[in-house]
Tab-separated table of C-alpha atoms and ligand atoms in Angstrom:
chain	number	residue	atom	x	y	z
A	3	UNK	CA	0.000	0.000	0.000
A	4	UNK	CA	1.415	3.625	-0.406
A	5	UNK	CA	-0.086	4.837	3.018
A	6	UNK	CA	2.973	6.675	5.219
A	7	UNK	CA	2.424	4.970	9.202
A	8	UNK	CA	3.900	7.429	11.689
A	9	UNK	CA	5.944	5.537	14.640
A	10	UNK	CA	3.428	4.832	17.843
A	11	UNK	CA	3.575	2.896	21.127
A	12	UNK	CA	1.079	0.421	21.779
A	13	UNK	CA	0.059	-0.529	25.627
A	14	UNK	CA	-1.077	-4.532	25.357
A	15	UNK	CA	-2.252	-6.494	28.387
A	16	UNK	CA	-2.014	-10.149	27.483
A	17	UNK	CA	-4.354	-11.938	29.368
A	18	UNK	CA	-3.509	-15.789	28.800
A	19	UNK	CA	-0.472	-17.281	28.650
A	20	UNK	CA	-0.948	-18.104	24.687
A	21	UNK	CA	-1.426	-14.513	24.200
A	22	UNK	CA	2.171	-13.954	25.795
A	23	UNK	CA	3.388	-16.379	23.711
A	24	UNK	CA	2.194	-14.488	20.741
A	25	UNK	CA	3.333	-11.311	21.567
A	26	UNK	CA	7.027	-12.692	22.327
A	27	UNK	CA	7.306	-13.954	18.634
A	28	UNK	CA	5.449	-10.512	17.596
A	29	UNK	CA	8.388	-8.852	19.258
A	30	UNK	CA	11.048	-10.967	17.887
A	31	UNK	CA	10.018	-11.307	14.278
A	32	UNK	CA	9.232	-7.978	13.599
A	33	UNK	CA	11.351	-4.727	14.098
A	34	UNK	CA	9.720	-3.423	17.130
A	35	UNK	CA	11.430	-1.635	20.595
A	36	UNK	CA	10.139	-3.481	23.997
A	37	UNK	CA	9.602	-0.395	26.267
A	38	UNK	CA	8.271	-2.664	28.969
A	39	UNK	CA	9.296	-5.179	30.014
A	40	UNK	CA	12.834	-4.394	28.678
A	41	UNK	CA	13.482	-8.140	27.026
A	42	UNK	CA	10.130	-10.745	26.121
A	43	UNK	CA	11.735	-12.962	28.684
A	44	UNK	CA	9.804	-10.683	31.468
A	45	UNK	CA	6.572	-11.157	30.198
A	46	UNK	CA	3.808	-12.589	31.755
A	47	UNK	CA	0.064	-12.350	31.811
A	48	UNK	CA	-1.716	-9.464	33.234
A	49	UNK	CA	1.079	-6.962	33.028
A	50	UNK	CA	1.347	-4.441	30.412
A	51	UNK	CA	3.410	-4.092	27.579
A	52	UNK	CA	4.360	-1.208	26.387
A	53	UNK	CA	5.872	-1.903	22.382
A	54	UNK	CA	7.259	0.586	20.317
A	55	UNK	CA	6.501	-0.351	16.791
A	56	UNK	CA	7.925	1.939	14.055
A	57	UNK	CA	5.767	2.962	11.192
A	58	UNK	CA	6.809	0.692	8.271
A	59	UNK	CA	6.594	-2.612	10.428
A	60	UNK	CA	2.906	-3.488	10.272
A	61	UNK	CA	-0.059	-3.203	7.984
A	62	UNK	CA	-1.940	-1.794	10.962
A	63	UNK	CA	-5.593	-2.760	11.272
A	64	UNK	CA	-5.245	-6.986	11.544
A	65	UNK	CA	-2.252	-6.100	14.089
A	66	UNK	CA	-3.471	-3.153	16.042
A	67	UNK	CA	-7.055	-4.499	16.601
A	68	UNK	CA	-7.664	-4.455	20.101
A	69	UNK	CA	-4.604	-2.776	21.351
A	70	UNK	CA	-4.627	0.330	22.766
A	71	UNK	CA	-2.580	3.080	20.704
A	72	UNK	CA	-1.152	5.262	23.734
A	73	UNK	CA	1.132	7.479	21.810
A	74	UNK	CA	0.044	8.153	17.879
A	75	UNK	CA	2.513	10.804	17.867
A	76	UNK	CA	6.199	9.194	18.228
A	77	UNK	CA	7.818	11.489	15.600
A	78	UNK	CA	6.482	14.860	16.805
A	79	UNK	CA	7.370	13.926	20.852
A	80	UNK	CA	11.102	12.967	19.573
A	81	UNK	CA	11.429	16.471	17.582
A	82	UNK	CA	9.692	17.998	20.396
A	83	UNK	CA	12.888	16.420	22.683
A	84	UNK	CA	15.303	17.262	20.240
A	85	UNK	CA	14.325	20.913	19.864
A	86	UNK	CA	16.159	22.381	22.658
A	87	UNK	CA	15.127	25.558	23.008
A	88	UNK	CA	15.699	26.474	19.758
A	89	UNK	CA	12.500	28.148	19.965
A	90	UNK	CA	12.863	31.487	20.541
A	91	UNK	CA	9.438	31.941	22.398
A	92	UNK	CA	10.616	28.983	24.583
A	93	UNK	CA	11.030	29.956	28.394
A	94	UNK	CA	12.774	27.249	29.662
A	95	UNK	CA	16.075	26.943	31.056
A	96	UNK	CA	18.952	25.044	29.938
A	97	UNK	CA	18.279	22.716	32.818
A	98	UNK	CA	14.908	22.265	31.687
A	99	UNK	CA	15.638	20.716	28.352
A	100	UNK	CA	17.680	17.643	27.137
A	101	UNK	CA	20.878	18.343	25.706
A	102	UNK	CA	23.246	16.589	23.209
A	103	UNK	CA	26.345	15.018	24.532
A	104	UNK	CA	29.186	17.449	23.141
A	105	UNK	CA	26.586	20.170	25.053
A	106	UNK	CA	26.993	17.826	28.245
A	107	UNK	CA	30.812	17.610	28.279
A	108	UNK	CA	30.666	21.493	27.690
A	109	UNK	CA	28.536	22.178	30.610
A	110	UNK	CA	30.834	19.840	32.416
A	111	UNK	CA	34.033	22.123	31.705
A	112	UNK	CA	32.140	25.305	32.143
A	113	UNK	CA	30.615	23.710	35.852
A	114	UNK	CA	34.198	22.918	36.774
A	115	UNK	CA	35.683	26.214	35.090
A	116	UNK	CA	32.983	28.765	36.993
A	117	UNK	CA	33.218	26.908	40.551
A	118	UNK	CA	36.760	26.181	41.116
A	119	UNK	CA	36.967	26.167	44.479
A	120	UNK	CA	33.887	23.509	44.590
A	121	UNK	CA	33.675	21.330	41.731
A	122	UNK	CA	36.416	19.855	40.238
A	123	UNK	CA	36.188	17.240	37.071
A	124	UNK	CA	37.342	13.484	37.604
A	125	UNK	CA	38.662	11.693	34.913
A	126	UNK	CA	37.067	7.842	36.050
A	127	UNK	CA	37.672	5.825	32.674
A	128	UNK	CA	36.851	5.794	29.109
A	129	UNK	CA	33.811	4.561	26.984
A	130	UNK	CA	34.446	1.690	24.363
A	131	UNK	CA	34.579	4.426	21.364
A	132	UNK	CA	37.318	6.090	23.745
A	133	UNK	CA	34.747	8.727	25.250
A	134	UNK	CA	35.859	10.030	28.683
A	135	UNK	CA	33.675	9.630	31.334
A	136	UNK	CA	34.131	12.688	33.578
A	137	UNK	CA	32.600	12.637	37.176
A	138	UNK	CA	32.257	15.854	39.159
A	139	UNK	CA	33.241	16.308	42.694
A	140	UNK	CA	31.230	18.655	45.011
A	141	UNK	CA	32.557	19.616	47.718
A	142	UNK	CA	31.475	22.169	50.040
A	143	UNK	CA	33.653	21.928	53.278
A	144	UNK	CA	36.890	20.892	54.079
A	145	UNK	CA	35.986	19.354	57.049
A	146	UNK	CA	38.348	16.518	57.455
A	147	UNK	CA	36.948	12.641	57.294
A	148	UNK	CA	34.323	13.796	55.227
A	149	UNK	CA	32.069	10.852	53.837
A	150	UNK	CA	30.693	10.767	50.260
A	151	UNK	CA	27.390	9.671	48.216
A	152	UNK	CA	27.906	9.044	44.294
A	153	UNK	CA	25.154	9.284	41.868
A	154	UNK	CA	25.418	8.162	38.180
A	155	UNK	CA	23.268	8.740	35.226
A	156	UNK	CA	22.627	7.744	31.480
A	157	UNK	CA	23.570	3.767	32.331
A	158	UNK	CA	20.699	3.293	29.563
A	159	UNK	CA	21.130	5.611	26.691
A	160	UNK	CA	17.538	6.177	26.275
A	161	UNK	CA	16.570	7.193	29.378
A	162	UNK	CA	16.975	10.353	28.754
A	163	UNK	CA	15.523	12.039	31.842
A	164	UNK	CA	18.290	10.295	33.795
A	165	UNK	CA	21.353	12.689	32.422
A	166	UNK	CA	18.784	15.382	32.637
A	167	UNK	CA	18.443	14.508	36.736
A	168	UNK	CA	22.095	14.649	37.128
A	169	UNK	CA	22.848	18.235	35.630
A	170	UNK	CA	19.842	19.434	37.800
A	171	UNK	CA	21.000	17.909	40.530
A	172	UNK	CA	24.381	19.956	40.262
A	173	UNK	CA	23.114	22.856	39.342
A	174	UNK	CA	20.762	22.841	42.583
A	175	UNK	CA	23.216	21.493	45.082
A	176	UNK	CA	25.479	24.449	43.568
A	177	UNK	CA	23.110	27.090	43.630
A	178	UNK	CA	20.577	26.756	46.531
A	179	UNK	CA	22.764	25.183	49.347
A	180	UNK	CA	21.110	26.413	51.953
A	181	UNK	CA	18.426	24.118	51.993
A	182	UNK	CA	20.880	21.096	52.090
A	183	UNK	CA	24.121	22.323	53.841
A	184	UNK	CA	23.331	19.465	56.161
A	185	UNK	CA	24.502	17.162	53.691
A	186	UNK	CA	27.114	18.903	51.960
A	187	UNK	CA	28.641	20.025	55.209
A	188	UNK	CA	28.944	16.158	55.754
A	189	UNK	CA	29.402	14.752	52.484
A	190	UNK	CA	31.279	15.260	48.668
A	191	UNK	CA	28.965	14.032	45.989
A	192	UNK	CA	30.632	12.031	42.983
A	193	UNK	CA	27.911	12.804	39.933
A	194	UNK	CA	28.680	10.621	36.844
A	195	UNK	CA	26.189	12.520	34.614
A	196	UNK	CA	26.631	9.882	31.466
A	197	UNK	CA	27.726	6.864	32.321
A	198	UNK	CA	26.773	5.402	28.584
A	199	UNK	CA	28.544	8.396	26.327
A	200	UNK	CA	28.228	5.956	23.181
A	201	UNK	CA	24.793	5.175	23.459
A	202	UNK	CA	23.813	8.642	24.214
A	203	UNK	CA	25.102	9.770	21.612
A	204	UNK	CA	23.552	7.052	19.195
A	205	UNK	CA	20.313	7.910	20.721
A	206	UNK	CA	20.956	11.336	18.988
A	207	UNK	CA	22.238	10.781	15.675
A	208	UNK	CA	20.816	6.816	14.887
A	209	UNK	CA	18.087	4.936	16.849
A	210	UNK	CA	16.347	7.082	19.971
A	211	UNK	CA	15.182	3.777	21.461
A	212	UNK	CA	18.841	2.274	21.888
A	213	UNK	CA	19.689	1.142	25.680
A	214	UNK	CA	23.362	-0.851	25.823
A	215	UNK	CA	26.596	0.526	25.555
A	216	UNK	CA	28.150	-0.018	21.547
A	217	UNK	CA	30.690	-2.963	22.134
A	218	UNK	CA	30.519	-5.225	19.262
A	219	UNK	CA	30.111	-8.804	19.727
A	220	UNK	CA	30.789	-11.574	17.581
A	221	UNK	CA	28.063	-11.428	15.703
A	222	UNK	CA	27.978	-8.219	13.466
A	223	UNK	CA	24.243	-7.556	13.632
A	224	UNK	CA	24.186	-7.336	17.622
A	225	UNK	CA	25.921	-4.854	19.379
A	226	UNK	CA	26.140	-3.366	22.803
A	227	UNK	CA	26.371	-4.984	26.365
A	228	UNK	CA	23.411	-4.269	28.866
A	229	UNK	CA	26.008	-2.413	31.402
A	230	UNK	CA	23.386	-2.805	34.116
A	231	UNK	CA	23.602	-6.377	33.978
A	232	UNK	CA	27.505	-6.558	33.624
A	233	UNK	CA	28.725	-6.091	36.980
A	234	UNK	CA	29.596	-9.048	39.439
A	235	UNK	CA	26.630	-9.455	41.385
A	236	UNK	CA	25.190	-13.002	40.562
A	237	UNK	CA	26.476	-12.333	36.693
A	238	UNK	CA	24.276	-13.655	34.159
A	239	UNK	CA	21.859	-15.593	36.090
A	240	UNK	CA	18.577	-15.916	35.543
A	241	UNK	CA	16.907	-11.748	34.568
A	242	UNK	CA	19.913	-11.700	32.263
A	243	UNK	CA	21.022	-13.166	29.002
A	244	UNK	CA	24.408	-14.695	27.536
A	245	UNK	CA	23.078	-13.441	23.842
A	246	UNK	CA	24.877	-10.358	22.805
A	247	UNK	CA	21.478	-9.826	20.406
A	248	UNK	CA	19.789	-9.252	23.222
A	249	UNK	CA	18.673	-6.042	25.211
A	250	UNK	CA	19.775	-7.781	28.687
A	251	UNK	CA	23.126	-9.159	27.407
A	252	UNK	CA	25.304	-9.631	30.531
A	253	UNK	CA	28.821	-9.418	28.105
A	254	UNK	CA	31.623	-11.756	28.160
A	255	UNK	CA	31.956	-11.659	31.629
A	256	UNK	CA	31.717	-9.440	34.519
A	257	UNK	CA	33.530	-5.733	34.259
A	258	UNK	CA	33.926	-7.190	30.621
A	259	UNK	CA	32.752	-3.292	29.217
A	260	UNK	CA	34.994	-0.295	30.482
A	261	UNK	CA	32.100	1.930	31.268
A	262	UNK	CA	31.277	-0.879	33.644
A	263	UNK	CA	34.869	-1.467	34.674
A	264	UNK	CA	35.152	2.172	35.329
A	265	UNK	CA	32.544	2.655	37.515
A	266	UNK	CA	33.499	-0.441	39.643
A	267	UNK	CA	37.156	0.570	40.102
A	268	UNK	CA	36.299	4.211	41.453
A	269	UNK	CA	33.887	2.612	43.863
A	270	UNK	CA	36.254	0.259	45.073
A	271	UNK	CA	38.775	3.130	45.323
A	272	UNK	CA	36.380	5.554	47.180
A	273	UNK	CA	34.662	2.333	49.468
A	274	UNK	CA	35.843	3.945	52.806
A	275	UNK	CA	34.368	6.868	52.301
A	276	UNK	CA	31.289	6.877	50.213
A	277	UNK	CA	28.090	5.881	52.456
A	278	UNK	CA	25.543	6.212	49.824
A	279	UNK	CA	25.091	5.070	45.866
A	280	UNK	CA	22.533	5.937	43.463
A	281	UNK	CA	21.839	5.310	39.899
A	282	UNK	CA	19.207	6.875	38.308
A	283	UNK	CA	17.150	5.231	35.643
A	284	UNK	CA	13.609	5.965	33.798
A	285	UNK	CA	10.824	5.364	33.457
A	286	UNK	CA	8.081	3.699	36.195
A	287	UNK	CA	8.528	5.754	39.515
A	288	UNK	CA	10.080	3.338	41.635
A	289	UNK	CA	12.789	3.609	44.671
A	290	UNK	CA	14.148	0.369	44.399
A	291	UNK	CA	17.144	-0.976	46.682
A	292	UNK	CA	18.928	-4.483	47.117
A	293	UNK	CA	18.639	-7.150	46.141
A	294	UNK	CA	17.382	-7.342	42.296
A	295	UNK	CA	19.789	-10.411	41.740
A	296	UNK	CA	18.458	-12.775	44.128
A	297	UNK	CA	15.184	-12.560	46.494
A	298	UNK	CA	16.905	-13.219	49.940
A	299	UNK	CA	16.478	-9.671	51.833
A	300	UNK	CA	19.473	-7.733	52.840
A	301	UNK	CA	20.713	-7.233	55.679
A	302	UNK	CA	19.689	-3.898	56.211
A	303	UNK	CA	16.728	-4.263	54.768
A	304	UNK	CA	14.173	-2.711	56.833
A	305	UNK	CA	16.399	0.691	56.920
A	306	UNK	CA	16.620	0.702	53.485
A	307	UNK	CA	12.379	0.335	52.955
A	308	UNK	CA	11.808	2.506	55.534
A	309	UNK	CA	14.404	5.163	53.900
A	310	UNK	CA	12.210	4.808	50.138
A	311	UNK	CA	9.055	5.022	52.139
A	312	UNK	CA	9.665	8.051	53.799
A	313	UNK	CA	10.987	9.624	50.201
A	314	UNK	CA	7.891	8.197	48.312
A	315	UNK	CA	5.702	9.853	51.191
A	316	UNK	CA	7.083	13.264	50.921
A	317	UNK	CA	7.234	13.118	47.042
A	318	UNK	CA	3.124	12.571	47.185
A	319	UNK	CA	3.126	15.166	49.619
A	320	UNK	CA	4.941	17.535	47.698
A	321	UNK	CA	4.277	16.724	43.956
A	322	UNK	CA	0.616	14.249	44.002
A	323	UNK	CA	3.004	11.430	42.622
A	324	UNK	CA	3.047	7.734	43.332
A	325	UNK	CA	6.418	6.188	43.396
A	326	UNK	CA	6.374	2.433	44.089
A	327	UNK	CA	8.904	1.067	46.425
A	328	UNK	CA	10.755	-2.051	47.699
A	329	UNK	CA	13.352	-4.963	47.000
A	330	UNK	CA	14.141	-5.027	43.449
A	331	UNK	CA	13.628	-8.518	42.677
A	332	UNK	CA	10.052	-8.346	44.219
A	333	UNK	CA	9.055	-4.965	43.149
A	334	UNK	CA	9.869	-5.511	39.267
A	335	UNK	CA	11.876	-8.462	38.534
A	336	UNK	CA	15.313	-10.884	39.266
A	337	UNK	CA	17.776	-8.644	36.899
A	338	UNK	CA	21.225	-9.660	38.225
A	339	UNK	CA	24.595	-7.800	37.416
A	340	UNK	CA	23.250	-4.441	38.356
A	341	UNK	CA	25.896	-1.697	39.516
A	342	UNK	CA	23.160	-1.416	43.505
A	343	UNK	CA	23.548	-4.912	44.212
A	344	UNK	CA	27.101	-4.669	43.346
A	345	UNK	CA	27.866	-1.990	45.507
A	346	UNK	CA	25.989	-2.905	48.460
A	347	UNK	CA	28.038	-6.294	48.210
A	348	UNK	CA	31.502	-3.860	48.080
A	349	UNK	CA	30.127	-2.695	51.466
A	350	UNK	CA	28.105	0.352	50.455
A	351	UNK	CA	25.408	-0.232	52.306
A	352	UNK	CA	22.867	2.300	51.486
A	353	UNK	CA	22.714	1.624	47.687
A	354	UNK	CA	19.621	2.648	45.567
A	355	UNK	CA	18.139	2.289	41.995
A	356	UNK	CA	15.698	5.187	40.869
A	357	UNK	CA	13.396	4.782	38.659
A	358	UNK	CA	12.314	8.324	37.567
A	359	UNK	CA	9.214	9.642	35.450
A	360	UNK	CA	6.879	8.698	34.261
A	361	UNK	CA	4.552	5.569	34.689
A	362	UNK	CA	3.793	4.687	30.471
A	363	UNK	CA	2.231	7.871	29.115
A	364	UNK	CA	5.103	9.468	27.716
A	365	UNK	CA	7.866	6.485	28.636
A	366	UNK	CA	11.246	7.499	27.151
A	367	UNK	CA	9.343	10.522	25.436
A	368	UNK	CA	8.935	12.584	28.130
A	369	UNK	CA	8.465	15.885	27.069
A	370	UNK	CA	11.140	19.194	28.328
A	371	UNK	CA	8.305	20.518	29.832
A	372	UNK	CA	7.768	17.410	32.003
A	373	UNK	CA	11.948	17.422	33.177
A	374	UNK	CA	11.368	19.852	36.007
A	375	UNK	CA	8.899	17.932	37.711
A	376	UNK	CA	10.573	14.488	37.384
A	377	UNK	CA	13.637	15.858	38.346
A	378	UNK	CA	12.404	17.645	41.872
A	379	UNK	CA	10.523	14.306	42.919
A	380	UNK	CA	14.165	12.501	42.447
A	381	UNK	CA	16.032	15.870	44.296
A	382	UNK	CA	13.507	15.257	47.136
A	383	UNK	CA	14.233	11.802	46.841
A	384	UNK	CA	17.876	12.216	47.250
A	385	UNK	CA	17.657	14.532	50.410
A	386	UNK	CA	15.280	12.386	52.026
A	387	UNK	CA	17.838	9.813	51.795
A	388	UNK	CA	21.108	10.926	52.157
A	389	UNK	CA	19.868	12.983	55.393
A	390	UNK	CA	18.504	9.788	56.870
A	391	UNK	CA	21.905	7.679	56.074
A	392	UNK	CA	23.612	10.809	57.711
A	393	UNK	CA	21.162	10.012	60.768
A	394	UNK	CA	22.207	6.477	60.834
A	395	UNK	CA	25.491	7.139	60.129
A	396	UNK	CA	26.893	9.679	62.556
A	397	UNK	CA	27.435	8.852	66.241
A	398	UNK	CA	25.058	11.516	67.674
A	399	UNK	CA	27.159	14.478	69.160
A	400	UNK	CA	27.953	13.723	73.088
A	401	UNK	CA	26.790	16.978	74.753
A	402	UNK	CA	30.822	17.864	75.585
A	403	UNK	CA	31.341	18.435	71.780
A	404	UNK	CA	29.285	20.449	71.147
B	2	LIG	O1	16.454	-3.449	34.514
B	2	LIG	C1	17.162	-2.516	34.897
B	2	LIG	O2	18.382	-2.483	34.740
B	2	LIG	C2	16.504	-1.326	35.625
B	2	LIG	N1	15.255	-1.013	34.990
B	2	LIG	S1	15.280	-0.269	33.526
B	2	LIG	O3	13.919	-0.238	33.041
B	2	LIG	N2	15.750	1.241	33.698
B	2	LIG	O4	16.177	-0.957	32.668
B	2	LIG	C3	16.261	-1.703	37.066
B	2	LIG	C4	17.513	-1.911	37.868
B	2	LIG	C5	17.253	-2.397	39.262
B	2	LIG	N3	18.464	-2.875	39.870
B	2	LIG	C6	19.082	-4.010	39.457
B	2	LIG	N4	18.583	-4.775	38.569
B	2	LIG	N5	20.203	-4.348	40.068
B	3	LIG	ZN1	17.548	1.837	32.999
């Protein structure tokens, strides 16, 4: 036929498990993106999928009977994300729009550049295509013995919002101290604001829906390693997959990708004195914590829930959104190799997964005007947190001392 099909997401709720079975193959055979679950091997009856299908796959009616079209408009929400201001009616701020990588490792310079005394760059590794992966330190006190929480973003390219949190998150902690000199007073932050440089940046210029890191394999159709299933915390088990073709591929073994690699050598560098890691991810609101790799609690696991319930409570209190909460294997699924469990095992022991905006209406599209929202429920998020492992942390002052 000669008819054009824009892209569009599709939200399907199969209800038996035949109808899983059918929508596995449907994702396999033709060229579609799984939004949710990430990989078909997630699946399961009653729970949503959420399937990007790109125009030229399908002759729509016999495949889209029945299924609920949730975004018809896939081309004019990526363009709208792409923009960048470049509107000159456009009010937003820098911060509140998403911004290509070479804008990223600009900002990064010019952070570093404008706050000497407080931010300095950290050179922690290089990408596969030989990108550098700069952290920034924050530090705001020299008090001596000062403790640490790191945060990393952009782990999966097109989660978008994630980079997006990180640059907020500097800019606030740089510009409004006051409210948190608590923490800072107590604490540097590490912020890795793209952890996954090369599939950022593929996001921009080749496929928006992209997710791994860009490591060949083997095979020459199937690139990328799932770096959030690469790290050495029950690698490869079962929530992962030894296929580099999949979405989920764990790599050749763990550490195996030097974004990974990276990451996990700082940490073990910095163990003594960082107290708290985060990773930020998108999309499904959810504060997740330890363990994802195996369903045995952790040790600390009632701190850790009652840390993410307190957060989720003030971020409905504050901004009328419902973040789910929990375990990670229990509150979405076993995914093993993931750079929380990992750390928690290294001895970090308040270690966190975010899962920011938003719950399926806009998924990975989430529109600039939508970024300063998302990112204040993961800021509040954050404070919550870190104030509450400061709590734990810190012997309470003797009366003498003070
Ligand atoms: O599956 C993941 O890696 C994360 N979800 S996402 O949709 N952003 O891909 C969840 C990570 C939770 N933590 C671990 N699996 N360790
Ligand atoms: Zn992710």
């Amino acid at each position: 036929t000669l008819f054009q099909f824009s892209d569009q997401v599709l939200i399907i709720t199969p209800e038996t498990q035949e109808q899983v079975d059918i929508l596995k193959n449907v994702t396999s055979q033709y060229e579609t993106a799984l939004w949710q679950p990430v990989s078909p091997v997630y699946m399961k009856e009653q729970a949503e999928v959420h399937l990007f299908v790109p125009g030229e796959s399908f002759e729509t009616e016999q495949v889209y009977s029945g299924f609920r079209v949730s975004l018809p408009n896939v081309n004019e929400l990526i363009e709208m994300q792409t923009m960048n201001g470049t509107d000159p009616r456009s009010t937003s701020t820098f911060y509140e729009r998403y911004h290509r990588l070479e804008d990223i490792y600009d900002w990064l310079n010019r952070t570093a550049h404008d706050n000497p005394r407080t931010v300095k760059t950290i050179l922690v590794g290089s990408s596969h295509e030989k990108r550098p992966l700069y952290a920034l330190k924050l530090s705001f006190s020299d008090r001596p013995n000062r403790k640490a929480m790191w945060i990393d973003c952009g782990i999966h390219a097109r989660e978008w919002i994630s980079p997006a949190f990180c640059l907020w998150f500097v800019h606030h902690v740089s510009t409004v101290k006051v409210e948190i000199t608590d923490i800072l007073n107590n604490m540097d932050v590490y912020v890795l604001p793209v952890m996954n440089p090369d599939g950022y940046k593929y996001t921009w210029t080749t496929n928006r829906m992209w997710r791994k890191n860009r490591a060949p394999s083997h095979n020459p159709k199937c690139v990328g390693v799932d770096l959030n299933r690469n790290f050495d915390a029950n690698w490869c088990t079962e929530g992962a997959l030894p296929y580099p073709c999949s979405e989920i591929y764990c790599g050749a073994f763990p550490e195996s990708e030097p974004e990974s690699r990276a990451v996990a050598d700082f940490l073990r560098e910095h163990k003594d004195s960082i107290q708290l890691y985060i990773s930020i991810h998108s999309y499904s609101q959810m504060l997740l914590f330890p363990y994802s790799c195996t369903v045995e609690e952790a040790g600390n696991h009632n701190d850790l829930l009652e840390m993410v319930q307190e957060a989720a409570r003030k971020i409905r209190t504050f901004y009328r959104s419902t973040y789910k909460y929990g375990a990670g294997a229990k509150t979405i699924y076993l995914a093993p190799g993931g750079s929380d469990d990992w750390a928690y095992d290294l001895g970090i022991k308040y270690s966190f997964t975010f899962e920011l905006q938003d719950r399926g209406e806009y998924g990975f599209l989430l529109p600039p005007s939508r970024i300063g929202n998302a990112c204040n429920e993961a800021l509040t998020a954050v404070k919550t947190i870190a104030l509450k492992v400061m709590e734990k942390t810190q012997a309470p002052k003797s009366p003498a001392a003070v």
